[in-house]
Coordinates of C-alpha atoms and ligand atoms in Angstrom, one line a residue:
Chain N
M1 CA 0.0 0.0 0.0
V2 CA 1.0 3.6 -0.5
M3 CA -1.1 5.1 2.3
T4 CA -0.2 3.6 5.7
T5 CA -1.1 4.2 9.3
H6 CA 1.6 5.1 11.7
E7 CA 1.6 1.6 13.2
E8 CA 2.1 0.1 9.7
K9 CA 5.1 2.4 9.2
M10 CA 6.7 1.5 12.5
R11 CA 6.3 -2.2 11.7
T12 CA 8.8 -1.8 8.8
V13 CA 11.5 -0.5 11.1
R14 CA 14.0 -2.8 12.7
F15 CA 15.0 -2.2 16.4
R16 CA 17.4 -4.0 18.5
V17 CA 16.1 -3.1 21.9
A18 CA 18.7 -2.4 24.6
A19 CA 18.0 -3.5 28.2
T20 CA 18.2 0.0 29.6
P21 CA 16.5 3.1 28.2
H22 CA 18.6 5.7 26.5
I23 CA 15.9 8.4 26.9
V24 CA 14.2 9.0 30.2
V25 CA 11.3 11.4 30.5
N26 CA 10.7 12.9 34.0
S27 CA 7.0 13.0 33.9
E28 CA 6.9 15.0 37.1
V29 CA 8.7 17.9 35.4
C30 CA 6.1 17.8 32.6
R31 CA 3.3 17.8 35.2
D32 CA 4.7 20.3 37.7
S33 CA 5.8 22.8 35.0
G34 CA 2.3 22.7 33.7
C35 CA 3.7 22.3 30.2
S36 CA 0.9 23.2 27.9
L37 CA 3.0 23.1 24.7
R38 CA 3.5 19.3 24.7
A39 CA 5.8 19.7 21.8
C40 CA 7.1 16.1 22.3
V41 CA 3.7 14.7 21.6
Y42 CA 3.5 16.3 18.1
V43 CA 7.0 16.2 16.8
C44 CA 8.2 12.7 17.7
P45 CA 8.2 10.8 14.4
A46 CA 7.8 7.5 16.3
N47 CA 4.9 8.9 18.3
L48 CA 6.4 7.7 21.6
F49 CA 5.0 10.4 23.9
V50 CA 1.6 9.7 25.3
P51 CA 0.0 12.6 27.2
L52 CA -1.6 11.7 30.5
D53 CA -4.7 13.3 32.0
D54 CA -2.7 14.5 35.1
G55 CA -0.4 16.5 32.9
G56 CA 2.4 13.9 32.8
I57 CA 3.8 11.9 29.9
L58 CA 4.0 8.2 29.3
F59 CA 7.1 7.3 27.4
N60 CA 8.7 4.1 26.0
Y61 CA 12.1 4.2 24.4
E62 CA 12.0 0.9 22.5
Q63 CA 11.0 2.2 19.1
C64 CA 13.0 5.4 19.0
F65 CA 14.8 6.7 15.9
E66 CA 17.5 8.5 18.1
C67 CA 16.8 11.6 16.0
G68 CA 17.0 14.1 18.9
T69 CA 13.9 16.1 17.9
C70 CA 12.2 15.7 21.3
Y71 CA 15.0 17.2 23.3
I72 CA 15.3 20.1 20.8
A73 CA 11.6 20.8 20.9
C74 CA 11.0 20.5 24.6
N75 CA 11.8 23.7 26.4
Q76 CA 11.5 22.4 30.0
E77 CA 14.9 21.9 31.6
G78 CA 15.2 18.4 33.0
A79 CA 12.1 16.9 31.4
I80 CA 14.0 14.7 28.9
R81 CA 17.3 13.0 29.6
W82 CA 18.7 12.0 26.3
S83 CA 21.7 9.9 25.1
Y84 CA 22.5 7.3 22.5
P85 CA 21.8 3.6 23.2
D86 CA 24.8 1.3 23.6
G87 CA 26.7 0.5 20.5
G88 CA 24.8 -1.8 18.0
Y89 CA 21.5 -1.3 19.8
G90 CA 18.5 0.8 18.9
V91 CA 17.3 1.5 15.4
T92 CA 19.0 -0.2 12.5
F93 CA 18.0 1.2 9.1
R94 CA 18.3 -1.2 6.1
E95 CA 16.9 0.8 3.2
S96 CA 16.9 4.5 4.0
Chain M
M1 CA 29.7 -7.3 24.4
N2 CA 33.0 -8.7 23.5
A3 CA 35.2 -6.0 22.2
P4 CA 37.8 -6.9 19.6
A5 CA 41.3 -6.0 20.7
V6 CA 42.0 -2.4 20.0
R7 CA 45.4 -0.9 20.1
E8 CA 45.6 1.8 22.7
S9 CA 46.9 4.6 20.5
F10 CA 46.3 5.9 17.0
D11 CA 47.5 8.9 15.0
V12 CA 43.9 9.8 14.1
I13 CA 40.6 8.8 15.6
V14 CA 37.6 9.6 13.5
V15 CA 34.2 9.5 15.3
G16 CA 31.3 8.5 13.0
A17 CA 31.3 6.5 9.8
G18 CA 29.0 8.7 7.7
P19 CA 30.3 10.4 4.5
A20 CA 32.4 12.9 6.5
G21 CA 34.1 10.3 8.7
S22 CA 34.7 7.6 6.2
T23 CA 36.2 10.0 3.7
A24 CA 38.5 11.5 6.4
A25 CA 39.6 8.1 7.5
L26 CA 40.2 7.0 3.9
L27 CA 42.5 9.9 3.2
C28 CA 44.4 9.6 6.5
A29 CA 44.9 5.9 6.0
R30 CA 46.2 6.4 2.5
A31 CA 48.8 8.9 3.9
G32 CA 50.1 6.0 6.0
L33 CA 48.7 7.1 9.3
Q34 CA 47.3 4.7 12.0
V35 CA 43.5 5.5 11.8
L36 CA 40.6 4.3 14.0
L37 CA 37.1 4.8 12.6
L38 CA 34.4 4.5 15.3
E39 CA 30.7 4.0 14.6
R40 CA 27.9 3.4 17.0
G41 CA 25.6 1.6 14.5
E42 CA 25.7 -2.1 14.0
Y43 CA 27.2 -1.2 10.6
P44 CA 28.0 2.2 9.0
G45 CA 24.7 3.7 7.7
A46 CA 22.5 1.8 10.2
K47 CA 21.6 5.1 11.8
N48 CA 21.7 7.4 8.8
V49 CA 19.0 8.9 6.6
S50 CA 19.2 11.1 3.5
G51 CA 17.0 11.6 0.4
A52 CA 19.5 10.7 -0.9
A53 CA 20.6 12.7 -3.9
F54 CA 24.3 12.5 -3.7
Y55 CA 26.2 15.3 -5.5
G56 CA 29.7 14.3 -4.5
S57 CA 30.5 12.1 -7.5
A58 CA 33.3 14.2 -8.9
I59 CA 34.9 14.5 -5.4
L60 CA 34.7 10.8 -4.8
N61 CA 36.0 10.2 -8.3
E62 CA 39.3 11.9 -7.3
L63 CA 39.7 9.3 -4.5
I64 CA 38.3 6.2 -6.2
P65 CA 38.3 6.5 -10.0
N66 CA 35.0 5.2 -11.5
W67 CA 33.7 4.6 -8.0
W68 CA 30.1 4.1 -9.3
E69 CA 31.1 0.9 -11.1
Q70 CA 31.7 -0.8 -7.7
A71 CA 29.5 1.2 -5.3
P72 CA 25.8 0.5 -4.5
V73 CA 24.3 3.4 -6.4
E74 CA 20.6 3.4 -7.5
R75 CA 20.4 5.8 -10.5
Y76 CA 22.3 8.8 -11.8
I77 CA 20.4 12.1 -11.8
C78 CA 19.8 13.6 -15.2
R79 CA 16.5 15.2 -14.4
R80 CA 15.4 17.5 -11.6
D81 CA 12.0 18.9 -11.1
I82 CA 11.2 21.7 -8.7
A83 CA 7.5 22.2 -8.0
F84 CA 5.6 25.0 -6.2
M85 CA 2.5 23.6 -4.7
S86 CA -0.9 24.8 -3.5
S87 CA -3.3 22.3 -2.1
T88 CA -4.7 21.6 -5.5
T89 CA -2.2 22.9 -8.0
S90 CA 1.5 22.4 -8.9
V91 CA 3.8 24.6 -11.0
A92 CA 7.1 23.0 -11.8
L93 CA 10.4 23.7 -13.3
D94 CA 11.6 20.7 -15.2
F95 CA 15.3 20.4 -15.7
H96 CA 16.6 17.7 -18.0
C97 CA 20.2 17.5 -19.0
A98 CA 21.7 14.9 -21.2
G99 CA 25.0 16.9 -21.5
E100 CA 28.5 16.1 -20.7
G101 CA 29.0 15.1 -17.0
Y102 CA 25.3 14.5 -16.3
T103 CA 24.7 11.4 -18.3
T104 CA 28.4 10.6 -18.7
P105 CA 31.2 10.1 -16.1
P106 CA 31.8 11.4 -13.5
Y107 CA 28.0 12.0 -13.4
N108 CA 26.7 15.1 -11.6
G109 CA 24.7 13.2 -9.0
F110 CA 23.5 9.7 -8.0
I111 CA 20.6 8.6 -5.9
V112 CA 21.8 6.3 -3.2
L113 CA 20.5 4.6 -0.1
R114 CA 22.5 5.4 3.0
P115 CA 22.7 2.0 4.8
R116 CA 24.2 0.5 1.6
F117 CA 26.3 3.5 0.5
D118 CA 27.8 4.3 3.9
R119 CA 28.7 0.7 4.4
W120 CA 30.5 0.6 1.1
L121 CA 32.3 3.9 1.7
A122 CA 33.5 2.7 5.2
A123 CA 34.8 -0.5 3.6
Q124 CA 36.9 1.7 1.2
A125 CA 38.4 3.3 4.3
E126 CA 39.1 -0.1 5.7
A127 CA 40.7 -1.3 2.5
A128 CA 43.0 1.7 2.6
G129 CA 44.2 0.6 6.1
A130 CA 41.8 2.3 8.6
F131 CA 40.6 0.2 11.5
L132 CA 36.8 0.3 11.6
L133 CA 35.1 -0.5 14.9
T134 CA 31.3 -0.6 14.7
S135 CA 28.7 -1.0 17.6
T136 CA 30.8 1.5 19.6
V137 CA 29.5 4.7 21.1
V138 CA 32.0 7.5 21.9
D139 CA 30.9 9.1 25.1
D140 CA 33.5 11.7 25.6
V141 CA 37.0 12.9 24.7
L142 CA 40.2 12.3 26.8
R143 CA 42.3 15.2 27.8
D144 CA 45.9 15.4 28.7
A145 CA 47.4 17.2 31.7
K146 CA 47.3 20.5 29.8
G147 CA 43.6 20.0 28.9
R148 CA 44.3 19.2 25.3
V149 CA 42.1 16.6 23.5
A150 CA 44.1 13.4 23.5
G151 CA 41.7 10.7 22.5
V152 CA 38.2 9.4 23.1
R153 CA 36.3 7.4 25.8
V154 CA 34.1 4.7 24.3
R155 CA 31.3 2.9 26.1
R156 CA 33.1 -0.4 26.5
E157 CA 35.4 -1.9 29.1
Q158 CA 38.8 -0.3 29.0
G159 CA 37.3 2.3 26.8
D160 CA 40.1 4.9 26.7
I161 CA 41.7 5.2 23.3
H162 CA 44.5 7.7 22.7
G163 CA 44.9 9.6 19.5
K164 CA 47.0 12.5 18.4
V165 CA 44.0 14.1 16.5
V166 CA 40.3 13.4 17.0
I167 CA 38.1 14.3 14.0
A168 CA 34.4 14.6 15.2
C169 CA 32.2 13.5 12.3
D170 CA 29.3 12.4 14.6
G171 CA 26.5 14.2 12.7
V172 CA 23.9 16.8 13.4
N173 CA 23.5 16.2 17.2
S174 CA 27.3 16.2 17.7
F175 CA 27.5 15.6 21.4
L176 CA 31.3 15.6 21.1
A177 CA 31.6 19.1 19.8
K178 CA 29.2 20.2 22.5
K179 CA 31.1 18.4 25.2
V180 CA 34.3 20.1 24.2
G181 CA 32.6 23.4 24.1
L182 CA 33.1 24.0 20.4
Q183 CA 29.3 23.9 19.7
R184 CA 26.3 25.4 21.5
E185 CA 22.9 23.9 22.0
F186 CA 20.7 24.4 19.0
H187 CA 17.3 26.1 18.8
A188 CA 14.3 24.5 17.3
H189 CA 14.2 26.9 14.4
E190 CA 17.7 25.9 13.3
L191 CA 16.8 22.3 12.7
S192 CA 14.4 20.4 10.5
L193 CA 13.0 17.0 10.9
G194 CA 12.9 14.8 7.9
V195 CA 10.6 11.8 7.8
K196 CA 11.0 9.4 4.9
E197 CA 9.7 6.3 3.3
V198 CA 11.2 3.9 0.9
L199 CA 8.4 2.4 -1.3
G200 CA 9.1 -0.6 -3.4
L201 CA 8.1 -0.4 -7.1
D202 CA 8.9 -2.5 -10.2
P203 CA 11.8 -1.0 -12.2
A204 CA 9.8 -1.3 -15.4
I205 CA 7.0 0.8 -13.9
I206 CA 9.5 3.3 -12.6
E207 CA 11.0 3.7 -16.1
D208 CA 7.6 4.0 -17.8
R209 CA 6.1 6.3 -15.2
F210 CA 9.0 8.7 -14.9
R211 CA 10.1 8.4 -18.6
L212 CA 13.5 7.1 -17.7
S213 CA 15.7 4.7 -19.6
G214 CA 18.3 2.4 -18.1
D215 CA 20.1 3.9 -15.1
E216 CA 18.6 7.3 -15.5
G217 CA 17.0 8.8 -12.4
I218 CA 14.9 11.9 -11.5
A219 CA 14.9 14.0 -8.3
Y220 CA 11.7 15.9 -7.4
E221 CA 11.7 18.7 -4.9
Y222 CA 8.5 20.3 -3.6
L223 CA 7.9 23.7 -2.0
G224 CA 4.8 25.4 -0.6
A225 CA 1.6 23.9 0.7
I226 CA 2.9 20.4 0.5
T227 CA 3.8 20.8 4.1
E228 CA 0.6 22.9 4.8
D229 CA 1.6 25.8 7.0
V230 CA 4.7 24.2 8.3
H231 CA 8.0 25.6 7.0
G232 CA 9.7 22.9 5.0
G233 CA 9.4 21.0 1.8
A234 CA 9.3 17.5 0.3
F235 CA 11.2 15.3 -2.0
L236 CA 10.8 12.2 -4.2
Y237 CA 13.7 10.3 -5.8
T238 CA 13.7 7.3 -8.0
N239 CA 15.8 4.3 -6.9
R240 CA 16.4 1.3 -9.0
D241 CA 13.4 -0.7 -7.7
S242 CA 11.9 1.7 -5.2
L243 CA 11.0 5.4 -4.6
S244 CA 12.5 7.4 -1.7
L245 CA 10.1 10.2 -0.6
G246 CA 10.0 12.4 2.4
V247 CA 8.7 15.5 4.1
I248 CA 11.0 18.0 5.8
G249 CA 9.6 20.4 8.5
Q250 CA 11.3 23.0 10.6
V251 CA 11.1 21.7 14.2
S252 CA 9.9 25.0 15.7
S253 CA 7.2 25.3 13.1
L254 CA 6.0 21.7 13.6
V255 CA 5.6 22.6 17.3
E256 CA 3.9 25.9 16.6
R257 CA 1.4 24.4 14.2
R258 CA 1.0 21.2 16.2
K259 CA 1.6 19.1 13.2
R260 CA 2.7 15.5 13.3
P261 CA 5.4 14.8 10.7
Y262 CA 4.0 11.4 9.5
E263 CA 0.6 12.9 8.9
L264 CA 2.2 15.5 6.6
L265 CA 3.9 12.5 4.8
E266 CA 0.5 10.9 4.2
R267 CA -0.9 14.1 2.9
F268 CA 2.1 14.6 0.6
K269 CA 1.5 11.2 -1.0
A270 CA -2.2 12.0 -1.4
H271 CA -1.6 15.3 -3.2
P272 CA -3.1 15.1 -6.7
A273 CA 0.3 15.9 -8.3
V274 CA 2.1 13.2 -6.3
A275 CA -0.5 10.4 -5.9
P276 CA -0.1 9.1 -9.5
L277 CA 3.7 8.9 -9.1
V278 CA 3.5 6.7 -6.1
R279 CA 0.5 4.6 -7.1
G280 CA 0.9 0.9 -6.5
A281 CA 4.1 1.3 -4.5
K282 CA 4.6 -0.7 -1.3
L283 CA 6.2 0.6 1.9
R284 CA 9.5 -1.0 2.7
E285 CA 10.9 1.2 5.4
Y286 CA 10.0 4.3 7.4
S287 CA 12.7 6.5 8.9
A288 CA 13.4 9.9 10.5
H289 CA 16.5 12.1 11.1
L290 CA 17.3 15.7 11.8
I291 CA 18.9 18.2 9.4
P292 CA 21.0 21.2 10.4
E293 CA 19.2 23.9 8.4
S294 CA 20.9 27.1 9.3
G295 CA 24.3 26.6 7.7
W296 CA 26.7 29.3 8.4
T297 CA 25.1 30.5 11.7
M298 CA 25.4 26.9 13.2
K299 CA 29.1 26.7 12.5
P300 CA 30.9 25.8 15.7
T301 CA 34.5 26.7 16.5
L302 CA 35.9 24.2 14.1
Y303 CA 39.0 23.1 15.9
T304 CA 40.8 23.1 19.2
D305 CA 43.9 21.5 20.6
G306 CA 43.9 17.9 19.3
M307 CA 40.4 18.0 17.7
L308 CA 38.6 19.0 14.5
V309 CA 34.9 19.0 13.6
A310 CA 33.5 18.1 10.1
G311 CA 30.3 17.4 8.2
D312 CA 26.8 17.9 9.8
A313 CA 28.6 18.2 13.2
A314 CA 30.1 21.4 11.9
G315 CA 26.7 22.5 10.3
F316 CA 28.0 22.0 6.8
C317 CA 24.7 21.1 5.3
L318 CA 23.3 23.4 2.6
A319 CA 19.6 23.3 3.1
A320 CA 18.3 26.3 1.2
G321 CA 15.3 25.7 -1.0
L322 CA 17.0 24.9 -4.3
Y323 CA 19.6 22.8 -2.5
L324 CA 19.6 20.0 0.0
E325 CA 23.3 19.1 -0.1
G326 CA 24.9 17.6 3.0
M327 CA 26.7 14.5 1.9
N328 CA 29.0 16.2 -0.6
Y329 CA 29.9 18.9 1.9
A330 CA 30.4 16.2 4.6
M331 CA 33.0 14.6 2.2
Q332 CA 34.6 17.9 1.3
S333 CA 35.0 19.0 4.9
G334 CA 36.1 15.4 5.8
L335 CA 38.8 15.8 3.3
A336 CA 39.9 19.2 4.6
A337 CA 40.0 17.8 8.1
A338 CA 42.1 14.8 6.9
E339 CA 44.5 17.1 5.1
T340 CA 44.9 19.1 8.3
A341 CA 45.5 16.0 10.4
I342 CA 48.0 14.6 8.0
D343 CA 50.1 17.8 8.0
A344 CA 49.8 17.9 11.8
C345 CA 51.1 14.3 12.1
R346 CA 54.0 15.1 9.7
Q347 CA 55.0 18.1 11.7
N348 CA 54.1 16.4 15.0
R349 CA 52.2 19.5 16.1
F350 CA 48.6 19.2 17.3
S351 CA 47.9 22.6 19.0
A352 CA 44.9 24.6 18.0
R353 CA 47.3 26.9 16.2
A354 CA 48.7 24.1 14.1
L355 CA 45.2 22.7 13.4
G356 CA 44.1 26.2 12.4
A357 CA 45.3 25.2 8.9
Y358 CA 41.8 23.6 8.7
Q359 CA 40.3 26.9 7.8
K360 CA 42.5 27.3 4.8
N361 CA 41.8 23.7 3.8
L362 CA 38.1 24.3 4.1
K363 CA 38.4 27.2 1.8
R364 CA 40.5 25.3 -0.7
R365 CA 37.9 22.6 -0.7
N366 CA 35.2 25.2 -1.4
V367 CA 33.3 24.5 1.8
S368 CA 33.5 27.7 3.9
T369 CA 33.4 29.8 0.7
D370 CA 30.1 28.1 -0.4
F371 CA 28.5 28.4 3.0
R372 CA 29.5 32.0 3.3
A373 CA 28.1 32.8 -0.1
Y374 CA 24.8 31.2 0.8
R375 CA 24.7 32.4 4.4
H376 CA 21.5 34.5 3.8
A377 CA 19.6 31.7 2.0
P378 CA 18.3 29.6 5.0
A379 CA 16.6 32.5 6.7
F380 CA 15.1 33.7 3.4
V381 CA 13.8 30.2 2.6
N382 CA 12.3 29.8 6.0
S383 CA 10.4 33.1 5.9
A384 CA 6.7 32.7 6.2
R385 CA 5.8 34.5 3.0
L386 CA 8.2 32.4 0.9
Q387 CA 7.0 29.2 2.6
N388 CA 3.3 29.6 2.5
L389 CA 2.3 32.6 0.5
Y390 CA 4.3 32.9 -2.7
P391 CA 4.0 29.3 -3.8
E392 CA 0.2 29.6 -3.4
V393 CA 0.2 32.9 -5.4
V394 CA 2.3 31.3 -8.2
A395 CA 0.0 28.2 -8.3
S396 CA -3.2 30.3 -8.2
G397 CA -1.8 32.7 -10.8
M398 CA -1.1 29.9 -13.2
E399 CA -4.4 28.4 -12.5
Q400 CA -6.2 31.6 -13.4
L401 CA -4.0 32.2 -16.4
F402 CA -4.9 28.9 -17.9
R403 CA -8.5 28.9 -17.0
V404 CA -11.0 29.1 -19.9
D405 CA -14.5 29.8 -18.7
G406 CA -16.1 32.2 -21.2
N407 CA -15.1 35.2 -19.1
P408 CA -12.8 37.8 -20.7
K409 CA -9.1 36.7 -20.6
R410 CA -7.0 38.7 -18.2
K411 CA -3.5 39.7 -19.4
I412 CA -0.7 39.2 -17.1
L413 CA -0.4 42.6 -15.5
P414 CA -4.1 42.9 -14.6
L415 CA -3.9 39.4 -13.3
A416 CA -0.9 40.2 -11.2
R417 CA -2.8 43.2 -9.8
H418 CA -5.7 41.0 -9.0
L419 CA -3.5 38.5 -7.3
M420 CA -1.9 41.2 -5.1
R421 CA -5.3 42.2 -4.0
Q422 CA -6.5 38.7 -3.5
Y423 CA -3.6 37.7 -1.3
Q424 CA -3.1 41.2 0.2
L425 CA 0.5 41.5 -1.0
K426 CA 2.2 44.7 -0.2
P427 CA 4.6 46.1 -2.8
G428 CA 7.1 47.2 -0.1
E429 CA 7.2 43.7 1.3
M430 CA 7.5 42.1 -2.1
L431 CA 10.4 44.4 -3.0
R432 CA 12.1 43.6 0.3
D433 CA 11.6 39.8 -0.3
G434 CA 12.9 40.3 -3.9
Y435 CA 16.0 41.9 -2.5
Q436 CA 16.4 39.2 0.1
M437 CA 16.0 36.6 -2.6
M438 CA 18.7 38.2 -4.7
R439 CA 21.0 38.6 -1.8
A440 CA 20.5 34.9 -0.9
Y441 CA 21.0 33.5 -4.4
L442 CA 22.3 36.1 -6.9
W443 CA 25.4 37.8 -5.5
Ligands
FAD501 C1 15.5 13.4 5.3 C2 16.9 13.9 4.9 C3 17.1 14.1 3.5 C4 18.4 14.5 3.1 N1 18.6 14.5 1.8 C5 19.9 14.8 1.3 C6 20.2 14.7 0.0 O1 19.3 14.4 -0.9 N2 21.5 15.0 -0.4 C7 22.4 15.3 0.5 O2 23.6 15.5 0.0 N3 22.2 15.4 1.8 C8 20.9 15.2 2.2 N4 20.6 15.2 3.6 C9 21.7 15.7 4.5 C10 22.7 14.6 4.8 O3 22.1 13.4 5.2 C11 23.8 15.0 5.8 O4 24.2 16.3 5.6 C12 24.9 14.0 5.8 O5 24.5 12.7 6.2 C13 26.0 14.5 6.8 O6 27.1 13.5 6.8 P1 28.0 13.3 8.1 O7 29.0 12.3 7.8 O8 28.5 14.6 8.6 O9 27.0 12.8 9.3 P2 26.1 11.5 9.4 O10 25.8 11.0 8.0 O11 25.0 11.9 10.3 O12 27.1 10.5 10.1 C14 27.4 10.6 11.4 C15 27.8 9.2 11.9 O13 28.3 9.3 13.2 C16 27.8 8.2 14.0 N5 27.8 8.7 15.4 C17 27.2 9.7 15.9 N6 27.5 9.9 17.2 C18 28.4 8.9 17.5 C19 29.0 8.6 18.7 N7 28.9 9.3 19.8 N8 29.9 7.5 18.7 C20 30.0 6.8 17.6 N9 29.4 7.1 16.4 C21 28.6 8.1 16.4 C22 26.4 8.0 13.4 O14 25.9 6.7 13.7 C23 26.6 8.2 12.0 O15 27.0 7.1 11.3 C24 19.4 14.8 4.0 C25 19.1 14.7 5.4 C26 17.9 14.2 5.8 C27 17.7 14.0 7.3
SF4_502 S1 8.7 16.3 27.6 FE1 8.9 18.6 27.5 S2 7.4 19.1 25.8 FE2 6.9 17.1 26.5 S3 5.3 17.4 28.0 FE3 7.2 17.2 29.1 S4 7.9 19.3 29.3 FE4 6.3 19.3 27.8
SF4_503 S1 14.7 10.8 19.7 FE1 13.3 11.1 18.0 S2 12.2 9.2 17.8 FE2 13.3 9.1 19.8 S3 11.8 9.8 21.2 FE3 12.9 11.7 20.6 S4 11.7 12.5 18.9 FE4 11.0 10.4 19.2

């Protein structure tokens, strides 16, 4: 198919998931800062940021492209701790 | 993870096996230096995304004559199509060149796929004698007693590796340049996010549909409403048996407009001018990566004691409307860094002062000169009127010019006046934009 849902897109990507997360979102900072922008929710190409009703964020690192967009877009100090996964882990593009 | 035995000290340590790093490592190895090339991906290219229209053929040809005969290339680019879009209309400039150097060696450009191309290029550096270590993240630099960069720390046991010169080719996020204080943190308006798909399609259909024969390829670039009100653009390139297409959006404007990049990608494929080109194609892989968009203004301090920065890490990506060229500048700056490192090793001098020759080498390789010349282009391209308004005006103007509905035909001047009223264009603003455009591209 030409037109695909986001889930269908993500299914084409290969990830070698590391045991420990390379990105950690401190949901308390999101909540306590009353972040109304929620930039992460919109910009993440892997759609990994799920907004919670209490103002926090639910995040899972496993299908991350390691692009860096979230930490560039978020303007709350300390909300996102970002690094690369261990060597050989994470996303592995085959075609792009 | 079991680390292969690594010697503890090298002449040159190159971080990142993208086009900048592999080219730098290749040249240093050929000069007889002990070179270590470090890459965090499972293989070179595993983390990398481009269009990719690669315009570095002539440069690579100097290093590896007739490189395209052995490299994994998709198609050579003999046609380019630049389209201004409104939501319903497209006005395009179609460039077709069968002349010398476009359809004959060294070929002006090739469409490539990064996981394959990068892997091949890194293998060339290895063949020249560089030591490639994949699945290895560099976390920091080492410093000697005087605070000079003297190697790198990798995330492995016994991870300290000494080197006389470190060349940081670690891409747009360059944590290394930031750690050393050569680069600042970026703002969301300086970076664009690219989301891309590779869609499989039968080669015979590709050749028919795009009017290509043999190894010919075409590169389409789109400006205007294709990204709705988000500042950015889109591209579509023909591979051998697939299409590469993607949407690029400035991060700050994605945030402001609350647009999800993959939804823009779907809308792009559904545009009436694009849908027939992608019909029947099947998704093979989705990907995403950042692009340093602001060129000259993102340039870090390019060198310090024991270290140089090249490629995207140094902001050497020309993303300015007519151009999206990063791979070729990555290679050119990689070469300039290598030349600097080779001289430094010959003279056994690694101070910032000695490595300052990098600036001269960048100029000789036409990197800093090009980026200086186009320093006004990124801001101009990202201005709201150019992004959203003018493509719409052009598309709507053409649409009215060609419309036949029994009403009297308008000549171009009255039509222009009508358009200015319709879109509330102010002559002063248009003059200023015209000047900005000329300053960005003409002189
Ligand atoms: C969607 C999109 C489309 C594009 N289209 C084009 C195009 O058509 N033509 C063009 O010329 N350019 C294009 N570009 C730009 C081009 O991709 C870049 O300018 C180019 O890849 C820069 O090369 P580089 O070697 O500097 O960096 P990269 O290619 O990013 O390579 C950096 C390497 O360093 C590795 N690395 C990073 N950090 C570490 C670390 N800490 N330890 C170990 N390894 C590390 C990475 O894994 C990577 O392999 C496009 C970019 C995008 C995102
Ligand atoms: S991660 Fe940043 S942008 Fe996202 S909700 Fe938290 S504070 Fe806001
Ligand atoms: S690095 Fe990119 S893919 Fe990963 S969570 Fe951040 S925005 Fe999403």
